[in-house]
Amino acid sequence: KLKLAEQRYRAMFENAAEGIFHLAPGSKLAAANAALAEMLGYSGAQAVLNAGLVVRDVLVNPAVEAELLSRLKAFGVVPGTDVSVRRSDGQERILWVTLRAVHDVRGNIEFIEGRAMDVTDERRIREELETNRERLRLALETSSDGIWDYDVLSGQCYYSPRYFTMLGYEPDLSEQPRE
């Protein structure tokens, strides 16, 4: 029964879509699954372990290691946080990392458990969206055209300030007309 439970746990660890890892003292990578290996640019779990990595080897900003360890010592966990890493091929990626300290009987950190997801594309898309929103805001503010927009799904209307002034009204954006 115990052997079956071990096999199931091992299969879950190895086949998980998110990167799962253990860090030994000195922040040395002691265990990793295939997903983490892929995020770091290695061909498999054994390849990333054979590289003998420590956390500072992959961090774009090595000072982040001290900050994460400080938070782990103070709170025992570091809930999801963005960490910029450099893959083996030199490419920079952003990982959403969660860490948990596992303590020995004396209260010292014995090892660190971690999970990671590559969120590089999501962060890039969010940045592009914010840039486009700012461009649209500036275009609407500086345009001499009166602009309105109707959201069919929500039934909400947007009217630019110029829309009101073209009709001879003071722009009151707190009470937008609905029709």
One Martini backbone bead per residue (centre of mass of N, CA, C, O) as a GRO file, in nm:
protein
  179
    1LYS     BB    1   0.057   0.063  -0.021
    2LEU     BB    2   0.300   0.253   0.003
    3LYS     BB    3   0.410   0.210  -0.282
    4LEU     BB    4   0.160   0.320  -0.430
    5ALA     BB    5   0.171   0.603  -0.307
    6GLU     BB    6   0.452   0.670  -0.419
    7GLN     BB    7   0.383   0.638  -0.720
    8ARG     BB    8   0.165   0.857  -0.727
    9TYR     BB    9   0.337   1.090  -0.630
   10ARG     BB   10   0.554   1.073  -0.847
   11ALA     BB   11   0.363   1.113  -1.090
   12MET     BB   12   0.257   1.389  -1.001
   13PHE     BB   13   0.530   1.533  -0.991
   14GLU     BB   14   0.633   1.466  -1.290
   15ASN     BB   15   0.334   1.563  -1.438
   16ALA     BB   16   0.322   1.840  -1.369
   17ALA     BB   17   0.263   2.163  -1.495
   18GLU     BB   18   0.412   2.256  -1.261
   19GLY     BB   19   0.672   2.357  -1.088
   20ILE     BB   20   0.870   2.136  -0.884
   21PHE     BB   21   1.060   2.188  -0.569
   22HIS     BB   22   1.379   2.151  -0.399
   23LEU     BB   23   1.570   2.307  -0.138
   24ALA     BB   24   1.863   2.313  -0.009
   25PRO     BB   25   2.100   2.404   0.158
   26GLY     BB   26   2.208   2.692  -0.014
   27SER     BB   27   1.994   2.678  -0.257
   28LYS     BB   28   1.992   2.389  -0.368
   29LEU     BB   29   1.899   2.184  -0.612
   30ALA     BB   30   1.733   1.865  -0.525
   31ALA     BB   31   1.447   1.896  -0.677
   32ALA     BB   32   1.274   1.814  -0.993
   33ASN     BB   33   1.072   1.869  -1.252
   34ALA     BB   34   1.004   1.891  -1.586
   35ALA     BB   35   0.873   2.172  -1.580
   36LEU     BB   36   1.112   2.322  -1.455
   37ALA     BB   37   1.324   2.244  -1.658
   38GLU     BB   38   1.187   2.386  -1.896
   39MET     BB   39   1.185   2.675  -1.774
   40LEU     BB   40   1.523   2.651  -1.757
   41GLY     BB   41   1.624   2.487  -2.032
   42TYR     BB   42   1.582   2.179  -1.993
   43SER     BB   43   1.531   1.836  -2.088
   44GLY     BB   44   1.520   1.760  -1.770
   45ALA     BB   45   1.539   1.677  -1.447
   46GLN     BB   46   1.827   1.557  -1.452
   47ALA     BB   47   1.966   1.794  -1.597
   48VAL     BB   48   1.913   2.009  -1.376
   49LEU     BB   49   2.054   1.852  -1.147
   50ASN     BB   50   2.337   1.818  -1.290
   51ALA     BB   51   2.398   2.137  -1.285
   52GLY     BB   52   2.405   2.242  -0.983
   53LEU     BB   53   2.199   2.444  -0.881
   54VAL     BB   54   2.150   2.767  -0.768
   55VAL     BB   55   1.953   3.026  -0.733
   56ARG     BB   56   2.160   3.254  -0.826
   57ASP     BB   57   2.203   3.128  -1.118
   58VAL     BB   58   1.890   3.221  -1.222
   59LEU     BB   59   1.887   3.500  -1.130
   60VAL     BB   60   1.878   3.817  -1.240
   61ASN     BB   61   1.851   3.904  -0.926
   62PRO     BB   62   2.035   3.799  -0.658
   63ALA     BB   63   1.892   3.970  -0.422
   64VAL     BB   64   1.627   3.803  -0.406
   65GLU     BB   65   1.719   3.572  -0.227
   66ALA     BB   66   1.736   3.727   0.044
   67GLU     BB   67   1.442   3.815   0.049
   68LEU     BB   68   1.311   3.533   0.045
   69LEU     BB   69   1.456   3.421   0.299
   70SER     BB   70   1.349   3.633   0.493
   71ARG     BB   71   1.047   3.564   0.453
   72LEU     BB   72   1.071   3.269   0.537
   73LYS     BB   73   1.176   3.316   0.828
   74ALA     BB   74   0.932   3.499   0.919
   75PHE     BB   75   0.668   3.313   0.775
   76GLY     BB   76   0.735   3.025   0.601
   77VAL     BB   77   0.622   3.194   0.351
   78VAL     BB   78   0.580   3.252  -0.012
   79PRO     BB   79   0.373   3.385  -0.185
   80GLY     BB   80   0.303   3.467  -0.475
   81THR     BB   81   0.581   3.560  -0.694
   82ASP     BB   82   0.780   3.741  -0.889
   83VAL     BB   83   1.049   3.586  -1.090
   84SER     BB   84   1.349   3.645  -1.242
   85VAL     BB   85   1.491   3.442  -1.499
   86ARG     BB   86   1.764   3.241  -1.632
   87ARG     BB   87   1.822   3.048  -1.871
   88SER     BB   88   2.044   2.837  -2.026
   89ASP     BB   89   1.999   3.026  -2.303
   90GLY     BB   90   1.946   3.336  -2.165
   91GLN     BB   91   1.658   3.356  -2.121
   92GLU     BB   92   1.401   3.551  -2.002
   93ARG     BB   93   1.184   3.488  -1.718
   94ILE     BB   94   0.863   3.461  -1.554
   95LEU     BB   95   0.797   3.356  -1.223
   96TRP     BB   96   0.551   3.203  -1.025
   97VAL     BB   97   0.625   3.189  -0.678
   98THR     BB   98   0.614   2.930  -0.423
   99LEU     BB   99   0.702   2.910  -0.073
  100ARG     BB  100   0.824   2.654   0.174
  101ALA     BB  101   0.918   2.591   0.491
  102VAL     BB  102   1.114   2.325   0.632
  103HIS     BB  103   1.146   2.209   0.957
  104ASP     BB  104   1.311   2.120   1.216
  105VAL     BB  105   1.315   2.051   1.556
  106ARG     BB  106   1.482   2.342   1.598
  107GLY     BB  107   1.367   2.547   1.354
  108ASN     BB  108   1.518   2.489   1.107
  109ILE     BB  109   1.588   2.498   0.784
  110GLU     BB  110   1.590   2.214   0.582
  111PHE     BB  111   1.382   2.298   0.350
  112ILE     BB  112   1.245   2.389   0.024
  113GLU     BB  113   0.937   2.444  -0.112
  114GLY     BB  114   0.823   2.454  -0.464
  115ARG     BB  115   0.646   2.666  -0.701
  116ALA     BB  116   0.599   2.704  -1.068
  117MET     BB  117   0.514   2.960  -1.314
  118ASP     BB  118   0.493   3.066  -1.637
  119VAL     BB  119   0.426   3.439  -1.690
  120THR     BB  120   0.543   3.597  -1.929
  121ASP     BB  121   0.307   3.631  -2.131
  122GLU     BB  122   0.106   3.763  -1.935
  123ARG     BB  123   0.283   4.011  -1.866
  124ARG     BB  124   0.311   4.115  -2.156
  125ILE     BB  125   0.009   4.152  -2.211
  126ARG     BB  126  -0.047   4.346  -1.977
  127GLU     BB  127   0.147   4.566  -2.074
  128GLU     BB  128   0.013   4.613  -2.350
  129LEU     BB  129  -0.264   4.690  -2.238
  130GLU     BB  130  -0.171   4.938  -2.076
  131THR     BB  131  -0.055   5.090  -2.316
  132ASN     BB  132  -0.321   5.100  -2.481
  133ARG     BB  133  -0.489   5.248  -2.270
  134GLU     BB  134  -0.315   5.503  -2.264
  135ARG     BB  135  -0.345   5.575  -2.560
  136LEU     BB  136  -0.651   5.602  -2.557
  137ARG     BB  137  -0.674   5.817  -2.342
  138LEU     BB  138  -0.508   6.031  -2.495
  139ALA     BB  139  -0.683   6.036  -2.751
  140LEU     BB  140  -0.948   6.123  -2.611
  141GLU     BB  141  -0.839   6.387  -2.474
  142THR     BB  142  -0.717   6.518  -2.764
  143SER     BB  143  -0.969   6.507  -2.907
  144SER     BB  144  -1.217   6.678  -3.121
  145ASP     BB  145  -1.395   6.441  -3.079
  146GLY     BB  146  -1.693   6.284  -3.035
  147ILE     BB  147  -1.726   6.005  -2.810
  148TRP     BB  148  -1.887   5.684  -2.832
  149ASP     BB  149  -1.981   5.385  -2.630
  150TYR     BB  150  -2.132   5.057  -2.664
  151ASP     BB  151  -2.209   4.794  -2.439
  152VAL     BB  152  -2.389   4.523  -2.502
  153LEU     BB  153  -2.349   4.340  -2.247
  154SER     BB  154  -2.390   4.585  -2.019
  155GLY     BB  155  -2.524   4.870  -2.127
  156GLN     BB  156  -2.288   5.062  -2.152
  157CYS     BB  157  -2.181   5.403  -2.167
  158TYR     BB  158  -1.954   5.615  -2.347
  159TYR     BB  159  -1.843   5.959  -2.294
  160SER     BB  160  -1.684   6.210  -2.398
  161PRO     BB  161  -1.621   6.527  -2.318
  162ARG     BB  162  -1.658   6.637  -2.614
  163TYR     BB  163  -1.948   6.542  -2.657
  164PHE     BB  164  -2.074   6.752  -2.464
  165THR     BB  165  -1.955   7.021  -2.582
  166MET     BB  166  -2.085   6.987  -2.867
  167LEU     BB  167  -2.385   7.012  -2.715
  168GLY     BB  168  -2.343   7.238  -2.469
  169TYR     BB  169  -2.208   7.082  -2.234
  170GLU     BB  170  -2.096   6.981  -1.942
  171PRO     BB  171  -1.873   6.767  -1.832
  172ASP     BB  172  -2.021   6.467  -1.669
  173LEU     BB  173  -1.875   6.169  -1.572
  174SER     BB  174  -2.064   6.068  -1.334
  175GLU     BB  175  -2.321   6.118  -1.547
  176GLN     BB  176  -2.402   5.905  -1.775
  177PRO     BB  177  -2.578   5.854  -2.030
  178ARG     BB  178  -2.864   5.635  -2.114
  179GLU     BB  179  -2.942   5.448  -2.447
   0.00000   0.00000   0.00000
